[in-house]
Tab-separated table of C-alpha atoms and ligand atoms in Angstrom:
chain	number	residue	atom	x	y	z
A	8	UNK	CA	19.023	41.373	55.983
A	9	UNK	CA	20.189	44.425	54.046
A	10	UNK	CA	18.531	47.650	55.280
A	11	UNK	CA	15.535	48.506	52.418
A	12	UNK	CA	14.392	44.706	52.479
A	13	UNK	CA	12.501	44.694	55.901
A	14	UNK	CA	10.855	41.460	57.967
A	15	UNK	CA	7.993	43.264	56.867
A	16	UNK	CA	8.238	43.552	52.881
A	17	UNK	CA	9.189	40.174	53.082
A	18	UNK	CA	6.162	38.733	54.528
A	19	UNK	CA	4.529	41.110	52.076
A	20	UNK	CA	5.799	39.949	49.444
A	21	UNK	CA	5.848	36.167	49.855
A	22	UNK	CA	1.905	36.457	50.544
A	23	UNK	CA	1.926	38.307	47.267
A	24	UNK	CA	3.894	35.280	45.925
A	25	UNK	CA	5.748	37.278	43.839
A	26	UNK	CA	8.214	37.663	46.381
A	27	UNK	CA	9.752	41.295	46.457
A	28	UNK	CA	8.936	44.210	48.569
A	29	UNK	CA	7.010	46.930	46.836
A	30	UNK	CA	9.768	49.795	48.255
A	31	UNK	CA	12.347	48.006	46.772
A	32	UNK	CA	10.254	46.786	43.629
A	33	UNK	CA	9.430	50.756	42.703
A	34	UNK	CA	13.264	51.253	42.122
A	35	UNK	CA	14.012	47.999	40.113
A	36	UNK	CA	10.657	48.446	37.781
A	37	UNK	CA	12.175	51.786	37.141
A	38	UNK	CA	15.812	50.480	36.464
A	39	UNK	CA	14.270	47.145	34.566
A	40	UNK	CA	11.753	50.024	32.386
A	41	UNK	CA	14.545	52.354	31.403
A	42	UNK	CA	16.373	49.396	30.086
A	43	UNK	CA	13.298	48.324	28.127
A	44	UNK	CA	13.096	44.943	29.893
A	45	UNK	CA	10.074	43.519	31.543
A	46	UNK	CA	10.355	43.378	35.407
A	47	UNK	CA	10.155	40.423	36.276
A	48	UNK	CA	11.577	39.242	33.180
A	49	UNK	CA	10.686	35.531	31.628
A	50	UNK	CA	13.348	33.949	30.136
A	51	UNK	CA	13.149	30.406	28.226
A	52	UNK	CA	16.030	28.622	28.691
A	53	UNK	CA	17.024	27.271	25.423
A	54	UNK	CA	13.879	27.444	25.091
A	55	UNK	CA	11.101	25.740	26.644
A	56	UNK	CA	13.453	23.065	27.015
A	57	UNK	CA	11.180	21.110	29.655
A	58	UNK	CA	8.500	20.363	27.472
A	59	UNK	CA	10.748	20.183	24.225
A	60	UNK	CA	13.715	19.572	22.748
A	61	UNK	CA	16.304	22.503	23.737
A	62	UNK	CA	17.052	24.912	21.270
A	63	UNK	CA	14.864	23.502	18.521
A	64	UNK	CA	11.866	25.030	16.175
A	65	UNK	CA	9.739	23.165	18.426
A	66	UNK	CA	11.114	24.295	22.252
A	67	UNK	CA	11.225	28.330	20.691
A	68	UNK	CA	8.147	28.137	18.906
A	69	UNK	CA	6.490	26.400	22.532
A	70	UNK	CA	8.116	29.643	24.830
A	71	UNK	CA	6.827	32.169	22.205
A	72	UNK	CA	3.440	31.150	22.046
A	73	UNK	CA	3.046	30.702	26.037
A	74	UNK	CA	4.275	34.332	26.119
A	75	UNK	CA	8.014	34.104	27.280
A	76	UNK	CA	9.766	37.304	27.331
A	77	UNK	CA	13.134	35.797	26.314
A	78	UNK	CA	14.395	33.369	24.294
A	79	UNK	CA	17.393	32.273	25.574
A	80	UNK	CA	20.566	30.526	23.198
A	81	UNK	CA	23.996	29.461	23.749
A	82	UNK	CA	25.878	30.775	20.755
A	83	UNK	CA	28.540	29.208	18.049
A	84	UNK	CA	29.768	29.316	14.950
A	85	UNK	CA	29.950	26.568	12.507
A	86	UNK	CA	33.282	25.714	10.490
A	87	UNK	CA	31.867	27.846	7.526
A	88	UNK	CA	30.976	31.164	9.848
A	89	UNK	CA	27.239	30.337	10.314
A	90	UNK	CA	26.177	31.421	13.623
A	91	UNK	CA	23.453	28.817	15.667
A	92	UNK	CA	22.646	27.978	18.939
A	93	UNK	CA	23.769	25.107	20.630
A	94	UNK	CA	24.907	24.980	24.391
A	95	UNK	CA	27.915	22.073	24.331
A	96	UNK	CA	31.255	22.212	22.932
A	97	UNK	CA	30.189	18.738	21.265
A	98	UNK	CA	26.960	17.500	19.835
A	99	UNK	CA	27.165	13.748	21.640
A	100	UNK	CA	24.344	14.743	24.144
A	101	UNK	CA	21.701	16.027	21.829
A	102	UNK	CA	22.062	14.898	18.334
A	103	UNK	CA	23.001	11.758	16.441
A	104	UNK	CA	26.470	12.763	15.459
A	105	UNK	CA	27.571	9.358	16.662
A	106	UNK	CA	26.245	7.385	13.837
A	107	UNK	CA	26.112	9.741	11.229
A	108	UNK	CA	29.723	10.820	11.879
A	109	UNK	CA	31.104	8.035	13.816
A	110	UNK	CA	34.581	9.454	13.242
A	111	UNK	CA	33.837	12.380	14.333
A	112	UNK	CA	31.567	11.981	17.092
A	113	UNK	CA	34.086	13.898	19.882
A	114	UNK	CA	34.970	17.066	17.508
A	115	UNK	CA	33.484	20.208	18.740
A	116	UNK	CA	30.500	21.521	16.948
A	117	UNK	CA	32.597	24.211	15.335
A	118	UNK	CA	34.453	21.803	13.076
A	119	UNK	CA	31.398	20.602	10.733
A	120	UNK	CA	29.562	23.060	8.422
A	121	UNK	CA	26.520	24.365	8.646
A	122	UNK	CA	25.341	21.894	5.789
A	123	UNK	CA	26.720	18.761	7.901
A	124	UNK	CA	25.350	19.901	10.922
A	125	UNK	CA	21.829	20.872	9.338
A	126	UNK	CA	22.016	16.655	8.431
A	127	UNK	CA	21.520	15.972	12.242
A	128	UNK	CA	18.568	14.884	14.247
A	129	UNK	CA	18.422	17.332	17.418
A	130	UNK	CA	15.346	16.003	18.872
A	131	UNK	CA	15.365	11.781	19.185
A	132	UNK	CA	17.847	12.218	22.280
A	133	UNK	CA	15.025	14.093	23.986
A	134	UNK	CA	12.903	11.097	23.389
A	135	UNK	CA	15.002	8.553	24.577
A	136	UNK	CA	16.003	11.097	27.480
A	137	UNK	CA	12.239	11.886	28.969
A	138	UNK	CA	9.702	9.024	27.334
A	139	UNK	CA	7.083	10.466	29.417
A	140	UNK	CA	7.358	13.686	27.782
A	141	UNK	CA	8.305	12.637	24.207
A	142	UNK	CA	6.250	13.251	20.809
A	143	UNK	CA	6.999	11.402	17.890
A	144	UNK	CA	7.607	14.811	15.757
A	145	UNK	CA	9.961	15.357	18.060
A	146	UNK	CA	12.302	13.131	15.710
A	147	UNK	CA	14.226	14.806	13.315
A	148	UNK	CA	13.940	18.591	14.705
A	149	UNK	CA	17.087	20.421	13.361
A	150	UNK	CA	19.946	22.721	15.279
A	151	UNK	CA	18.985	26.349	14.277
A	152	UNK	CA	20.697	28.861	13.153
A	153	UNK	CA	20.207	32.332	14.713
A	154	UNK	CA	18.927	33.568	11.816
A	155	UNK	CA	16.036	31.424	12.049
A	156	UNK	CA	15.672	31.865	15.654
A	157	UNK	CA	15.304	35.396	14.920
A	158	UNK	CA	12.430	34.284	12.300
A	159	UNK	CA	10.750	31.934	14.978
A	160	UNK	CA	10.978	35.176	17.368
A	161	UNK	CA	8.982	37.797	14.592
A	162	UNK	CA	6.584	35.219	13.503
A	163	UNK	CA	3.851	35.228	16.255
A	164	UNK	CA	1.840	38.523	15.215
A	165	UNK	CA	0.300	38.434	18.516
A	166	UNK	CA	3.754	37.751	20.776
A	167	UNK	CA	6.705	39.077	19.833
A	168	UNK	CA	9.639	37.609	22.393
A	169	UNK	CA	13.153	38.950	22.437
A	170	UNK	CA	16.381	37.128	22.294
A	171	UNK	CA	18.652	36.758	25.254
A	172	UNK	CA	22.011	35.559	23.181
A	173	UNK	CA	25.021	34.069	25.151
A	174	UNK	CA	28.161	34.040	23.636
A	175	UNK	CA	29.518	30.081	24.485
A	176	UNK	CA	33.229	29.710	25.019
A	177	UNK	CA	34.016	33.038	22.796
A	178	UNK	CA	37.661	32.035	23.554
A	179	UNK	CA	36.843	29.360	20.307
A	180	UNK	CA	34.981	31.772	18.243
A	181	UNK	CA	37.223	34.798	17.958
A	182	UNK	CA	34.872	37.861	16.505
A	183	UNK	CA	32.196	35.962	17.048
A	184	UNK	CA	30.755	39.663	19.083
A	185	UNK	CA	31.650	41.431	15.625
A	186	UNK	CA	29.760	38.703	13.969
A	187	UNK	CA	26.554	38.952	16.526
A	188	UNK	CA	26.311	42.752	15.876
A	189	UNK	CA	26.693	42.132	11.736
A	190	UNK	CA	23.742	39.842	11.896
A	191	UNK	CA	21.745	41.512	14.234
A	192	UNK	CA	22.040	44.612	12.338
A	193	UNK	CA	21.478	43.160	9.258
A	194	UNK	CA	18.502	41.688	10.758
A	195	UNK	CA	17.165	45.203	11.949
A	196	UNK	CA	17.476	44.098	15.971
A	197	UNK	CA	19.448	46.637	16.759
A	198	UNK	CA	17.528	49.367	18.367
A	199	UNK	CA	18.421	52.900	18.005
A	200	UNK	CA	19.735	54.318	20.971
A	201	UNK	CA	17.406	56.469	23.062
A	202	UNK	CA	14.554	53.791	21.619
A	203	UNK	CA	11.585	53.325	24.059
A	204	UNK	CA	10.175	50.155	25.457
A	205	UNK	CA	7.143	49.316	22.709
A	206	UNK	CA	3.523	50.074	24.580
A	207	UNK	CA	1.836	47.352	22.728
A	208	UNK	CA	0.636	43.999	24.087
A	209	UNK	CA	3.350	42.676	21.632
A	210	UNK	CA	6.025	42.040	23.539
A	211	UNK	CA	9.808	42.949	24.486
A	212	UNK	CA	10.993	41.904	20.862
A	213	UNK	CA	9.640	45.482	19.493
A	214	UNK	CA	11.031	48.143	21.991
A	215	UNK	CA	14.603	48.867	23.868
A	216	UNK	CA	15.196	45.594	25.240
A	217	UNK	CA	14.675	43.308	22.275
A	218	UNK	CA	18.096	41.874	22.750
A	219	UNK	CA	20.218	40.820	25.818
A	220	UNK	CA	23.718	39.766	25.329
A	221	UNK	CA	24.862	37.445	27.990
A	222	UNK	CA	28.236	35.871	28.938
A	223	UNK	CA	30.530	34.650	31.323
A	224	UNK	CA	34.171	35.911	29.942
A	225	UNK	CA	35.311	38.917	31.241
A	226	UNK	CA	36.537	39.551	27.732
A	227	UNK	CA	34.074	38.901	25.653
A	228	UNK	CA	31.598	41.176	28.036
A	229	UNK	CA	34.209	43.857	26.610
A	230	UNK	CA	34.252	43.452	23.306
A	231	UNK	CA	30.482	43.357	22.940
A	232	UNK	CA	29.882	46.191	25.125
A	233	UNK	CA	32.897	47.399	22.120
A	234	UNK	CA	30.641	46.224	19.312
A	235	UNK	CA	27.554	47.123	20.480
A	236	UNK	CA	27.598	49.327	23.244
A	237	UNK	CA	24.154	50.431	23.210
A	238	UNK	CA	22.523	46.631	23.566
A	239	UNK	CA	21.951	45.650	27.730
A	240	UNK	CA	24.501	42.938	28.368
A	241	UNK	CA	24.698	40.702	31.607
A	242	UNK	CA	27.654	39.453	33.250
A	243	UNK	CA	27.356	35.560	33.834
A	244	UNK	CA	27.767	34.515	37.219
A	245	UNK	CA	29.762	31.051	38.810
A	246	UNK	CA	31.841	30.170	41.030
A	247	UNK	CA	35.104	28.457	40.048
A	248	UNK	CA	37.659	28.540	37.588
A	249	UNK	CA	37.150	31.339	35.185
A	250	UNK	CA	34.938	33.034	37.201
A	251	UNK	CA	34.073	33.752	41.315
A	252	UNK	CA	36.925	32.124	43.269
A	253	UNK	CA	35.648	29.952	45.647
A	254	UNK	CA	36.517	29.768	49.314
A	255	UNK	CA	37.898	26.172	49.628
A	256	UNK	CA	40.516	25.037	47.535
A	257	UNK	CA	39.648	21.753	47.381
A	258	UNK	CA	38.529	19.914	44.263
A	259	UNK	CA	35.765	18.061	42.864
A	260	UNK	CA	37.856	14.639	42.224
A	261	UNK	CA	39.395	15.787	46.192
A	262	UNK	CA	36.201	16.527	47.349
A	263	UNK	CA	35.021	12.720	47.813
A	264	UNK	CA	31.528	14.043	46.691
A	265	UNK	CA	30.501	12.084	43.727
A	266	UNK	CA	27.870	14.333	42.698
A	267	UNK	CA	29.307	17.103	41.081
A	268	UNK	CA	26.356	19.658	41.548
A	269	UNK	CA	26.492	18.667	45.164
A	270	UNK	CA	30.309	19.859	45.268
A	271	UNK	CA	29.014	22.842	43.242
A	272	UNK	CA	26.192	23.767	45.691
A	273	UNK	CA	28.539	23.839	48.691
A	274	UNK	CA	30.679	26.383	46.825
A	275	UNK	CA	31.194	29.810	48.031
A	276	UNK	CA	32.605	33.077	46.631
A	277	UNK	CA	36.195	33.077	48.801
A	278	UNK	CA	34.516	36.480	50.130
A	279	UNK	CA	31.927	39.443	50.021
A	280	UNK	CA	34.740	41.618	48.733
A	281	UNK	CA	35.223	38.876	45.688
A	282	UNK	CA	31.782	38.864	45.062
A	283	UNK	CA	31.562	42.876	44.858
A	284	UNK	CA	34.384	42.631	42.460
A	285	UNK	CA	32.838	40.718	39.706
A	286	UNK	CA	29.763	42.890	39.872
A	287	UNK	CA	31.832	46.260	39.997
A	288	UNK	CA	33.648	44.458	37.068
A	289	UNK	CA	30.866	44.217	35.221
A	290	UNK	CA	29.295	47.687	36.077
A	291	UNK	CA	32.502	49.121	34.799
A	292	UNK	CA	32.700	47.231	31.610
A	293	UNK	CA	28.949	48.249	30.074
A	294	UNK	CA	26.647	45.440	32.017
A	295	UNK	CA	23.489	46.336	32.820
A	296	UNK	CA	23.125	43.306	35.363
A	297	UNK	CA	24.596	39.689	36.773
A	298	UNK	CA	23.408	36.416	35.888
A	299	UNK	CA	23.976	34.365	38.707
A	300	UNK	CA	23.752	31.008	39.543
A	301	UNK	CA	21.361	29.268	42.215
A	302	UNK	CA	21.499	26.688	44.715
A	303	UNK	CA	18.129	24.361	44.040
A	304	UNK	CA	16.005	23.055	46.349
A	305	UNK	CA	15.527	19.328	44.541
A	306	UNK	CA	19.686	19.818	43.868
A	307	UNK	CA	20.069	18.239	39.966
A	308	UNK	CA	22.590	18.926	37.219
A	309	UNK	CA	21.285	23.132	37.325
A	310	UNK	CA	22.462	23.196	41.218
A	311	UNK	CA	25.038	25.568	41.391
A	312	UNK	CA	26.601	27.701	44.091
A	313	UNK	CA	23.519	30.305	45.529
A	314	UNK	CA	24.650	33.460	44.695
A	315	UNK	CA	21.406	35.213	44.674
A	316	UNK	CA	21.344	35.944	48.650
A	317	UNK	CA	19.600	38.956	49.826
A	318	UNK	CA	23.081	40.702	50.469
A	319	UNK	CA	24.111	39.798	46.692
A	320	UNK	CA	21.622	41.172	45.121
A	321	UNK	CA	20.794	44.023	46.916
A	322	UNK	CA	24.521	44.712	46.338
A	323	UNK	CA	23.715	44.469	42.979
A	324	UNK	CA	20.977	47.125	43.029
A	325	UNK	CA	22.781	49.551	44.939
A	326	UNK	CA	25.011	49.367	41.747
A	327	UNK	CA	22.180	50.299	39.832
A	328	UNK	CA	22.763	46.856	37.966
A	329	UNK	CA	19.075	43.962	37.857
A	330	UNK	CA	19.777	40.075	39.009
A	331	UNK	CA	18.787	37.682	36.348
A	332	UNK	CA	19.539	34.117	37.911
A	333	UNK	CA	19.932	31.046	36.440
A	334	UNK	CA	18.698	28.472	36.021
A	335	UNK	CA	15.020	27.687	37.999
A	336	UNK	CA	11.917	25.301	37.681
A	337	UNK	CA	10.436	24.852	40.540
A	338	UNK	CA	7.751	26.969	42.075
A	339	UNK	CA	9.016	26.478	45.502
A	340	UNK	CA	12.516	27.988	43.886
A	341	UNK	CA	10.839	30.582	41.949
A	342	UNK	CA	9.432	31.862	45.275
A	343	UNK	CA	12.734	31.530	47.196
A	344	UNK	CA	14.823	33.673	44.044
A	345	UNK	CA	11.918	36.592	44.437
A	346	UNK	CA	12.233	36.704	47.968
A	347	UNK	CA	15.662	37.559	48.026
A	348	UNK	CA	14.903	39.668	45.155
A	349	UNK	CA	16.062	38.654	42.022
A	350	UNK	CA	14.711	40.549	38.810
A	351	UNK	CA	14.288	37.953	36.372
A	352	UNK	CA	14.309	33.988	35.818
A	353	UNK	CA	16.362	31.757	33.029
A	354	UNK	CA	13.422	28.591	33.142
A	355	UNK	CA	13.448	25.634	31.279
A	356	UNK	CA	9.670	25.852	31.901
A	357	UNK	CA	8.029	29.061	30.711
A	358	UNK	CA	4.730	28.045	31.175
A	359	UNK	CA	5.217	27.428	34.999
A	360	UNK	CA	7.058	30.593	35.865
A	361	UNK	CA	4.672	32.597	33.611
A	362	UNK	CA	1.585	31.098	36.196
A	363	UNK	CA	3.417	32.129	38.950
A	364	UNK	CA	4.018	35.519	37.779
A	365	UNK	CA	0.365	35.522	37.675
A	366	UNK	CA	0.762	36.133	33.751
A	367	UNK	CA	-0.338	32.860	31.984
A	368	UNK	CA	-0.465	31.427	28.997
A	369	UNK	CA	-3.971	31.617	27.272
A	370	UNK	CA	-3.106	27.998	26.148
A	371	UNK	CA	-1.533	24.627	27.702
A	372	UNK	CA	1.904	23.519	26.662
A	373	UNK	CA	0.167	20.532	24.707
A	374	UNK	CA	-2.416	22.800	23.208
A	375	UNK	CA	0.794	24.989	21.661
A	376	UNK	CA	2.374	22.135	20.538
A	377	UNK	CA	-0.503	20.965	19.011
A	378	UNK	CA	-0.914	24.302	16.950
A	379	UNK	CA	2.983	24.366	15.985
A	380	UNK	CA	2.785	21.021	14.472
A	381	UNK	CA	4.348	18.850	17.069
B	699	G3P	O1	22.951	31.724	30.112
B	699	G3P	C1	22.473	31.549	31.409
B	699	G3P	C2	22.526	30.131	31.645
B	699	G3P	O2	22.066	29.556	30.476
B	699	G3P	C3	23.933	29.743	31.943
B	699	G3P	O3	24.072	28.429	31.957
B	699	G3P	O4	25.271	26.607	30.961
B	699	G3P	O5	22.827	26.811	30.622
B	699	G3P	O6	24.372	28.333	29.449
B	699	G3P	P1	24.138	27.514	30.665
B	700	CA	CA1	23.071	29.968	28.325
């Protein structure tokens, strides 16, 4: 147990429920506030993706009313330079590319214009996927572009979230970081440097920390921390190829396991002096913090290798770097990341993580739905 995280504070702080010892909270707030991001931070995973189709009107529109901090996209750029968010490569899982371009169907997203992609329906798959949780207006909900993210994100007067943008794959979107800054600039979300955290009840989206650039190349970290260099950026966590290297060799088609998020779970960094490396890698090259990945309790396809232990992320700290960790539902997780003393949460479901941070929405998730139209 690493030396400022006591027995003690622990037992503290998961009777609190918010998990973190107040001697080693007082630093982090301080880190987290100079930053101009909310400590602990809430950030909707593509969304609230739970309740809603992910990365639709209807799934940003559901984590900025509940009072998210973040919302969260996966970032591309369509064959005629429009940036949007989706989180594949291809758009088989969550549209209807299959029958309205049969053809097509296996292309990556980037090869179809923004007009041809604007003629797909991004919500019927969520339908089909969770019946207990679908809405007929769910049919038909469009991929977004970030410019209308960004419109979704001003348009609450009374909540005003900020975006957490990933670059996805950046390897098949070269510029896309010179691109990012151009529209966010354009779109007056670039704060001036030296900018405080806004005082109001608003939210994130009007002070220092309105934006959080995310990703897991080593090279695109660079080149935004190039382009933008005053913006917080994360360093994406994993471990495996292009990332962490992991201790065993072995394969998941070798591994015999036929679950791959089980293979993924039982991963480990190949050592502590690997795992210092990508954080010092990431101090070095403008981050502000890690992203890493957890280990969940219930396992599913979000189960990665738990590199959010104590010793991790107080390593982390003593960089002077915050732990955002992806990507966690369940309370009994939520209380398990805090303990060993993560700084903020990627969620697919705002609305729980916002109860447990004792912060909750002043309405129910069908209640905001409701009021959006859906
Ligand atoms: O960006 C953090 C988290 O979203 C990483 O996982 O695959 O959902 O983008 P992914
Ligand atoms: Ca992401």
């Amino acid at each position: 147990m690493p030396a400022t995280f006591t027995k003690s504070a622990l037992m503290l702080s998961l009777m609190l429920g918010l998990g973190q010892a107040h001697a080693a909270q007082t630093d982090v707030n301080a880190l987290a506030a100079a930053h101009g991001i909310p400590h602990p931070a809430v950030i909707a995973h593509r969304g609230a993706s739970f309740d809603a189709p992910e990365s639709t009107a209807a799934s940003y529109k559901l984590a900025r009313d509940l009072g998210a901090d973040y919302l969260e996209m996966d970032l591309q750029r369509s064959k005629d330079g429009v940036l949007f968010a989706l989180h594949d490569n291809n758009l088989q899982r969550t549209t209807d590319v299959a029958t309205k371009f049969p053809e097509r169907k296996d292309s990556p997203a980037n090869a179809f214009t923004m007009a041809e992609l604007k003629t797909l329906d991004a919500g019927s798959w969520y339908n089909k996927a969770y019946p207990d949780r679908a809405r007929a207006t769910y049919a038909g909900l469009k991929i977004l572009t970030l410019d209308e993210i960004i419109d979704i994100a001003q348009a609450n007067p009374k909540h005003k979230p900020g975006l957490y943008i990933e670059t996805k794959e950046p390897q098949l979107f070269p510029g896309i970081e010179h691109d990012l800054k151009a529209k966010l600039q354009d779109r007056g979300w670039l704060s001036p440097a030296g900018s405080k955290l806004a005082k109001s009840e608003l939210g994130v989206g009007q002070g220092k920390g309105k934006v959080i650039l995310q990703t897991f190349e080593k090279n695109s970290l660079e080149l935004l921390q190039k382009e933008m260099p005053q913006v917080p950026k994360i360093l994406l966590l994993w471990v495996g190829e292009g990332s962490i290297e992991p201790k065993s060799k072995v394969t998941f088609a070798e591994s015999g396991e036929k679950d791959k998020n089980v293979f993924y779970g039982k991963q480990e960094p190949k050592s502590d002096a690997e795992f210092k490396q990508w954080v010092d890698f990431a101090k070095a090259h403008g981050a502000i913090g890690t992203g890493p990945s957890a280990k969940l309790t219930k396992g599913g396809d979000q189960s990665y290798s738990d590199l959010v232990q104590p010793w991790m992320n107080q390593y982390t700290h003593d960089q002077g770097m915050l732990v955002h960790v992806y990507t966690v539902d369940e309370p009994v997780d939520f209380e398990k990341v805090m303990a060993a003393g993560v700084d903020g949460i990627f969620t697919n479901r705002a609305s729980e993580l916002l109860k447990f941070y004792k912060r909750p929405a002043s309405a129910s998730v069908d209640q905001v739905l409701k009021n959006n139209g859906f």
